[in-house]
Coordinates of C-alpha atoms in Angstrom, one line a residue:
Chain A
X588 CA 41.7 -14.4 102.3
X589 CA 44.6 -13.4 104.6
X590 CA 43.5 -11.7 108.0
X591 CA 45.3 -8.5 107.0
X592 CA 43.0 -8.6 103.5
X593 CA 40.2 -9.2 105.3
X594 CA 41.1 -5.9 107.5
X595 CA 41.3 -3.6 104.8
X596 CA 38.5 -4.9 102.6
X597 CA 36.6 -4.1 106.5
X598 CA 37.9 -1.0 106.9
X599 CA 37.3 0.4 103.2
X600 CA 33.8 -0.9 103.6
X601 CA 33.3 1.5 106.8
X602 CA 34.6 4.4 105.3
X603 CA 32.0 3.8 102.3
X604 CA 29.4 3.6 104.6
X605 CA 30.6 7.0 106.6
X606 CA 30.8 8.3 103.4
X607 CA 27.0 7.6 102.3
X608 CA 25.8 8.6 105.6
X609 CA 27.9 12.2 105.6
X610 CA 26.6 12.5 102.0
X611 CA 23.3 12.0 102.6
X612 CA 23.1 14.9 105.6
X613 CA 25.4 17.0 103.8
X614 CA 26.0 16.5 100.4
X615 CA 28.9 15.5 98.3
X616 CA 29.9 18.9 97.9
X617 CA 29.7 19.6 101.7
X618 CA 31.6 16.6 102.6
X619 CA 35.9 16.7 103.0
X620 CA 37.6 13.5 103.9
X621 CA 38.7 15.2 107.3
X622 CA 35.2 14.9 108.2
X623 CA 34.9 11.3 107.1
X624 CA 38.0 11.2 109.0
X625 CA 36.0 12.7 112.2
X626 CA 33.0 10.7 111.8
X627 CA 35.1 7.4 112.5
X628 CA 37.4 8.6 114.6
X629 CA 40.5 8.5 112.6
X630 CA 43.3 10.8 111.2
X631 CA 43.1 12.2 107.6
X632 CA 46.0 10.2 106.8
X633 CA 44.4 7.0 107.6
X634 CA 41.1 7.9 104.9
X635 CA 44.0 9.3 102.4
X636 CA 45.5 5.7 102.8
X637 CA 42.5 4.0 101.2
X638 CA 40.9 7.2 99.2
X639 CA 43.2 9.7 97.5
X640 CA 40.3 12.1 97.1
X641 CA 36.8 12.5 97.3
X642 CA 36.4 11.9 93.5
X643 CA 38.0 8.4 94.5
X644 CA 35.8 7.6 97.3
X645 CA 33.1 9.0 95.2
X646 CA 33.7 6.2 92.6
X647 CA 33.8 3.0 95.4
X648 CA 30.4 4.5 96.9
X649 CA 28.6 4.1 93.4
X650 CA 30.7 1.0 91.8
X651 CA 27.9 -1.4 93.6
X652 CA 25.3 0.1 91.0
X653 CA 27.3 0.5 88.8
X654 CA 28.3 -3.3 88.5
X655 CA 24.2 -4.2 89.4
X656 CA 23.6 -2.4 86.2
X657 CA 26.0 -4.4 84.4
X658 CA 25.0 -7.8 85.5
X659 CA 21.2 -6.6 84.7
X660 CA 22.3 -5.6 81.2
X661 CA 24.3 -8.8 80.5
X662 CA 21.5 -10.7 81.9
X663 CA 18.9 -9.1 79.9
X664 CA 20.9 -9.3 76.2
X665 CA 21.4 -13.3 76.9
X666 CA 18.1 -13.7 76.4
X667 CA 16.4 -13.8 72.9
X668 CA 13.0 -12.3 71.7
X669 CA 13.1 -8.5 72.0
X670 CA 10.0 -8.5 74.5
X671 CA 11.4 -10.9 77.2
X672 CA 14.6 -9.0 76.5
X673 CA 13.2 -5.4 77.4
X674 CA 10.8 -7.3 80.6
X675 CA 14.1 -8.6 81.4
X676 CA 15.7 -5.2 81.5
X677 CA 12.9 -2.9 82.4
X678 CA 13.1 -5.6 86.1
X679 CA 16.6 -5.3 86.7
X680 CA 16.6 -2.0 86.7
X681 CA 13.4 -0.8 88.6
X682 CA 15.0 -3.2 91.6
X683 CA 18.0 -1.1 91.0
X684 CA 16.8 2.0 91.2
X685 CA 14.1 0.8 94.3
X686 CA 17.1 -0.3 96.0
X687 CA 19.6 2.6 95.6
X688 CA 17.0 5.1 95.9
X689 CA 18.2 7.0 99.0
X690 CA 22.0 7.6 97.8
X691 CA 20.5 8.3 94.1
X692 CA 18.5 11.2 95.3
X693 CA 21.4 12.2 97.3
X694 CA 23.8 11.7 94.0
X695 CA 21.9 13.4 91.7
X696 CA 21.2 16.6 93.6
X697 CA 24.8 17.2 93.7
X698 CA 26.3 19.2 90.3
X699 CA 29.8 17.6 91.2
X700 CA 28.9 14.5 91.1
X701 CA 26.8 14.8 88.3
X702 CA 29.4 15.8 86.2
X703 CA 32.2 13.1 87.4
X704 CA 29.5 10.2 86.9
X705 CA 28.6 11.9 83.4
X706 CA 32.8 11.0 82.5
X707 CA 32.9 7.9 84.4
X708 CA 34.8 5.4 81.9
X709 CA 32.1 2.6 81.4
X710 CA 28.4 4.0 83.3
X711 CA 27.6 6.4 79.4
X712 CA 28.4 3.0 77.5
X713 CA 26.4 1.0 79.8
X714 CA 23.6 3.8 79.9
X715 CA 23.4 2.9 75.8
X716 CA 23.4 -0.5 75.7
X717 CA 20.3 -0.3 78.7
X718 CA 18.8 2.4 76.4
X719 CA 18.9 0.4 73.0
X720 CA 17.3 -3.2 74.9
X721 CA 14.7 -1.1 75.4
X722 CA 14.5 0.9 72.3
X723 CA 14.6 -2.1 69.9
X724 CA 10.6 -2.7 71.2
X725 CA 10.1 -0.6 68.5
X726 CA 11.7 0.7 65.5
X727 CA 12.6 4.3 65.1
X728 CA 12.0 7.4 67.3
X729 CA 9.4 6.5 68.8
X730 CA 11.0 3.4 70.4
X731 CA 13.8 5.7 71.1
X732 CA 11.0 7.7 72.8
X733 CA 9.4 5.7 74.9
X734 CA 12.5 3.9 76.1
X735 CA 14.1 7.9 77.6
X736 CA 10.3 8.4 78.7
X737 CA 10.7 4.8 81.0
X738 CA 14.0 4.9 82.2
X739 CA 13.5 8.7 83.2
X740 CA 10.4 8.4 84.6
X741 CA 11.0 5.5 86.8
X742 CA 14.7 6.7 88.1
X743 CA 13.0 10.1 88.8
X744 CA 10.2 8.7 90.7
X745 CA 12.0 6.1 92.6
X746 CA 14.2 8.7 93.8
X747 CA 11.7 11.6 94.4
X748 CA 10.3 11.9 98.0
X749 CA 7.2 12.9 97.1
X750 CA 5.6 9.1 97.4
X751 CA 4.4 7.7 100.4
X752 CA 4.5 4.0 99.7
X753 CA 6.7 1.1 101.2
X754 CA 9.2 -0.8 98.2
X755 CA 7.8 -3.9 97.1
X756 CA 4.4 -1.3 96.5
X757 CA 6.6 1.2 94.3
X758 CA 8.6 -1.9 92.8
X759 CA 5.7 -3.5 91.5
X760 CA 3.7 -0.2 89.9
X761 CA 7.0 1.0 88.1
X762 CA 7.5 -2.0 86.6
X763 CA 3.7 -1.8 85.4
X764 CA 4.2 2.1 84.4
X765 CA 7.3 1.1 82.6
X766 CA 5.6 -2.2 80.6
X767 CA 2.6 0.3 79.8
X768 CA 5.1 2.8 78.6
X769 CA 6.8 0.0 76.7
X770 CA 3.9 -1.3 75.6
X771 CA 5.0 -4.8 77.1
X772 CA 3.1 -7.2 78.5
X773 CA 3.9 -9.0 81.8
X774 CA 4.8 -12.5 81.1
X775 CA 3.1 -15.3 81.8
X776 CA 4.4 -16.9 84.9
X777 CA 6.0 -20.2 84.7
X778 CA 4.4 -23.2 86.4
Chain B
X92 CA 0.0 51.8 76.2
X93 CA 2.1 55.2 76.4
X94 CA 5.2 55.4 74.8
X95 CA 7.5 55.3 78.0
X96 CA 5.7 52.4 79.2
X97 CA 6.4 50.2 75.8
X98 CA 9.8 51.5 76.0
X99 CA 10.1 49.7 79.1
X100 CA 8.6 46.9 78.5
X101 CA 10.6 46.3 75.4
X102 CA 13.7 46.8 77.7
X103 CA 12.7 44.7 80.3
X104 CA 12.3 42.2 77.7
X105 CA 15.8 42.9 75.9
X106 CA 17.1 42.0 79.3
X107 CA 15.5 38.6 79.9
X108 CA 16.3 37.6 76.4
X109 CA 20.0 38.6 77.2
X110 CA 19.5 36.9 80.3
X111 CA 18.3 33.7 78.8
X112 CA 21.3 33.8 76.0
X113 CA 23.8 33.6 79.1
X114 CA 22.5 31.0 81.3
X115 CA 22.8 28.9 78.5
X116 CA 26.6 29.9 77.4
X117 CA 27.3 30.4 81.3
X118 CA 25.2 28.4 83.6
X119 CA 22.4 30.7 86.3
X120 CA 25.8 30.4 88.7
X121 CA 27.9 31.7 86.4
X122 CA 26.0 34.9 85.0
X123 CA 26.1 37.7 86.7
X124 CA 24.2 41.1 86.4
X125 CA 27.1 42.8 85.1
X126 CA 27.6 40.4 82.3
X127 CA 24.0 41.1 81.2
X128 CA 24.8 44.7 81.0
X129 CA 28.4 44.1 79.3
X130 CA 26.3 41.8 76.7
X131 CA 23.6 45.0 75.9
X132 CA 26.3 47.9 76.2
X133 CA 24.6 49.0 79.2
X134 CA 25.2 50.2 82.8
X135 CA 24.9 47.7 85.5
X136 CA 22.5 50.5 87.0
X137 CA 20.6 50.4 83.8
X138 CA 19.8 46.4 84.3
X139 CA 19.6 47.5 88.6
X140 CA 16.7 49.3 87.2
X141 CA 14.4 46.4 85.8
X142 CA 15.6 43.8 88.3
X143 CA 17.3 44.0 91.9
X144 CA 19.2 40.9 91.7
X145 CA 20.1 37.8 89.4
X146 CA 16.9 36.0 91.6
X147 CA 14.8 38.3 90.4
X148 CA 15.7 38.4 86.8
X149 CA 15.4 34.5 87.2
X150 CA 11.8 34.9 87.9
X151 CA 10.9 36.9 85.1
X152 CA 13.0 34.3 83.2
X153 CA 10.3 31.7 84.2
X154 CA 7.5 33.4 84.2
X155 CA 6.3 32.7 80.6
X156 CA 6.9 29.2 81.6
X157 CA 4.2 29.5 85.1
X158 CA 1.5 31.3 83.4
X159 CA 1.7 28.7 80.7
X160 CA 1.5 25.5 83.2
X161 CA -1.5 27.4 84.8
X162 CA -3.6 27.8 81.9
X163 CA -3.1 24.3 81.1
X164 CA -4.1 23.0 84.2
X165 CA -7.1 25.9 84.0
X166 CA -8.3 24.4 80.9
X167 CA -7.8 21.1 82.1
X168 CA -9.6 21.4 85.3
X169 CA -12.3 22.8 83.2
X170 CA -13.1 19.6 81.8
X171 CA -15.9 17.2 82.5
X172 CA -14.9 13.0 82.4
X173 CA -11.5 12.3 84.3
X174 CA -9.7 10.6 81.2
X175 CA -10.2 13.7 78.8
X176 CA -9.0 16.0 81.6
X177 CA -6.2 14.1 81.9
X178 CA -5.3 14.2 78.1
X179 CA -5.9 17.7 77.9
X180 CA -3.4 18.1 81.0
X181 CA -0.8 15.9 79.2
X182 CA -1.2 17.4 75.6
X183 CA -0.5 20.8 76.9
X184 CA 2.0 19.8 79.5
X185 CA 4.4 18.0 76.1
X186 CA 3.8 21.5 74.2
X187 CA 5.0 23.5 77.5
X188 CA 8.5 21.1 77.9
X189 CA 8.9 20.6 74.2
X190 CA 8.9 24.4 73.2
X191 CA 10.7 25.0 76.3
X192 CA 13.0 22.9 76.3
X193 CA 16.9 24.5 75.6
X194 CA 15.5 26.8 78.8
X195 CA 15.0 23.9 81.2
X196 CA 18.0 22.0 80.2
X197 CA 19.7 25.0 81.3
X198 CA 17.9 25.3 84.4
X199 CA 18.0 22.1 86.1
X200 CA 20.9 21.5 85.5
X201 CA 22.2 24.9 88.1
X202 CA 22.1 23.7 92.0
X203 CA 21.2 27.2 92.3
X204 CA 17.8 27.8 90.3
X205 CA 16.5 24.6 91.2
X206 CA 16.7 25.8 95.2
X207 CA 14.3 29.0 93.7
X208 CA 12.0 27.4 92.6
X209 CA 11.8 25.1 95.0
X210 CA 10.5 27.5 97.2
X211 CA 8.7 29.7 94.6
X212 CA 5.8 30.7 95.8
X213 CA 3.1 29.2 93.4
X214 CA 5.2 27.0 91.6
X215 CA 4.6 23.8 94.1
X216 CA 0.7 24.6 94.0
X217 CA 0.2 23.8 90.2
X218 CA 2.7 21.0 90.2
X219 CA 0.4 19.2 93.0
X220 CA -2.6 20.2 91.2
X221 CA -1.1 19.4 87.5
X222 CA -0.1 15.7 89.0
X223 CA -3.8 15.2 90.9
X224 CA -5.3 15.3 87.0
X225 CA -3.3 12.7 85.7
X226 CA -3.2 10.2 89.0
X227 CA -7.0 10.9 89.1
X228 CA -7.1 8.8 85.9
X229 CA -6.7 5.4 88.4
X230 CA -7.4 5.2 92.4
X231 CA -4.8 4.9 94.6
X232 CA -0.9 4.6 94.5
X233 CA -1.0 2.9 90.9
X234 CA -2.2 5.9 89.9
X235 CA 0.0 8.6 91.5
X236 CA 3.4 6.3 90.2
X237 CA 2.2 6.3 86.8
X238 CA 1.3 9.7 87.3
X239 CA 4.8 10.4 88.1
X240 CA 6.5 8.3 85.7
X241 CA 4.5 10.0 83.0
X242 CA 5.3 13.7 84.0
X243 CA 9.2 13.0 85.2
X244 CA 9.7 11.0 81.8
X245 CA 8.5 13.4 79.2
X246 CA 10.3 16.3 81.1
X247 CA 13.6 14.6 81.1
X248 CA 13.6 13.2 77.6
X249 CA 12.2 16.6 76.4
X250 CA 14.9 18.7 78.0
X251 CA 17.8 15.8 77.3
X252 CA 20.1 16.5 73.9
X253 CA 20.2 12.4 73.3
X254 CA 17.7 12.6 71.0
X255 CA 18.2 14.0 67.2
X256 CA 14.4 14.8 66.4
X257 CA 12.1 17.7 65.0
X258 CA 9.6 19.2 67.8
X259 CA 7.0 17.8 66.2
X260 CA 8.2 14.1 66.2
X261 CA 9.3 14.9 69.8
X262 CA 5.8 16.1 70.6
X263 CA 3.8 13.5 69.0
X264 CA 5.9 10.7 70.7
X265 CA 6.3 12.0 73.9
X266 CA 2.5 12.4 73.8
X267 CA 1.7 8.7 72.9
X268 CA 4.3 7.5 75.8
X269 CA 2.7 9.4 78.3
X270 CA -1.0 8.2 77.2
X271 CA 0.4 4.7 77.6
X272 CA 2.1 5.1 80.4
X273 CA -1.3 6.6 82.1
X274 CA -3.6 4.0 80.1
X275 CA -5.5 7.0 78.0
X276 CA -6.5 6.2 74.6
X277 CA -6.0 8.7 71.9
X278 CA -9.0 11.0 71.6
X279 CA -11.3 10.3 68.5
X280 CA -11.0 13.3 66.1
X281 CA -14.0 15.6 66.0
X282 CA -14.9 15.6 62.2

């Protein structure tokens, strides 16, 4: 990559990271691009020339999950049998949700963002195919059931502050609340 | 009851239900007093009477829903043998979201209420005391995650329009997910 790439991949990367930071104390709502401006010591201008609008900067500070979802969804429907499948799934996405679980309780707190992540072009498809992996467990409603009850559950209590427990704790008894919900049972390990 | 007392009680009621109508055509945010007495062909003075502000009114608004979640947890607690007071717990929480369900869509969804009853004043009491009777079910931080998992899950699926089901499915599965997700087994039926 040229030096000047390099720069501006740098420099986008620190106004993300401004931007989490100023969300997180303030809110999306409660945050303008002057003060992301302020925060780093730079003119308006100079955020305007990497982010249009908040909307915009809104989108770069969420595309990371957005493509860890994807690769966790593609990962999961290369596999075949329905069970390793949904384990495979029901994984991905409890790291997911472990790891972003600081900017998703920010995020989803916010009615503005709520609403431009609800028409973001490919998160509801992605959302569907997640849902279905799951679903197909079982046929009917009641897989349909239990898959809302698991994703729900564990993206609600990952991101709730009510737990007092370090990651690799809440990690591991998700993934157990969501086989249980599933009605999956952990694989055997490999040798 | 004397007549001028029913009168008001039916009128007090006549404005929650017009209350409950516009939150869901106009959001908490986005109702105010004086549309409530616009929708009954009343004063604003004539609502003013019942209820001093839109916070208020809110209140009433959820009050069926708190007396409710208290009895549950009252007739829970009640019980002897941790597992059965847990599925009593869960069985009347799934009736609570399921029959309340249009109401809470509405209400989580507004910035606004969810700040209320945040700070309402016995609202955070039974939800501590509602989650201690499931998590009870299994020592330690395994048992306050499923705990979590089962109560955020069936909430959020109950109150989400993904799902094109009758109550009664809707109850029964929710049910079952949440007694796997918390390890109960179904009760036996007394003959």
């Amino acid at each position: 990559m040229a030096t000047a790439a390099v720069k501006a991949t740098d420099s986008r990367q620190r106004f993300i990271d401004a931007a989490i930071g100023l969300f997180t104390r303030h809110s999306f709502a409660g945050t303008s691009l002057q003060m992301i401006a302020d925060e780093l010591g730079v003119t308006k201008s100079a955020v305007h020339h990497h982010f249009r609008s908040r909307e915009e900067l809104l989108t770069s500070v969420v595309e990371p999950m957005i493509t860890q979802l994807r690769t966790t969804i593609e990962t999961a429907e290369a596999i075949r049998g329905q069970h390793a499948r949904a384990d495979r799934l029901l994984t991905g996405f409890v790291d997911l949700v472990v790891h972003h679980k600081s900017l998703m309780s920010v995020l989803v707190s916010d009615p503005g963002v709520t609403e431009i992540l609800r028409t973001h072009p490919v998160l509801s498809g992605l959302i569907q195919r997640q849902t279905k992996i799951l679903a197909d467990v079982e046929p009917g409603d009641g897989g349909q059931i239990r898959a809302s009850v698991a994703l729900r559950g564990i993206a609600g209590t990952a991101r709730s502050d009510a737990l007092n427990v370090d990651d690799d704790t809440l990690r591991q008894h998700l993934l157990e609340a969501g086989r249980r919900t599933l009605g999956l049972r952990a694989p055997r390990r490999a040798h």
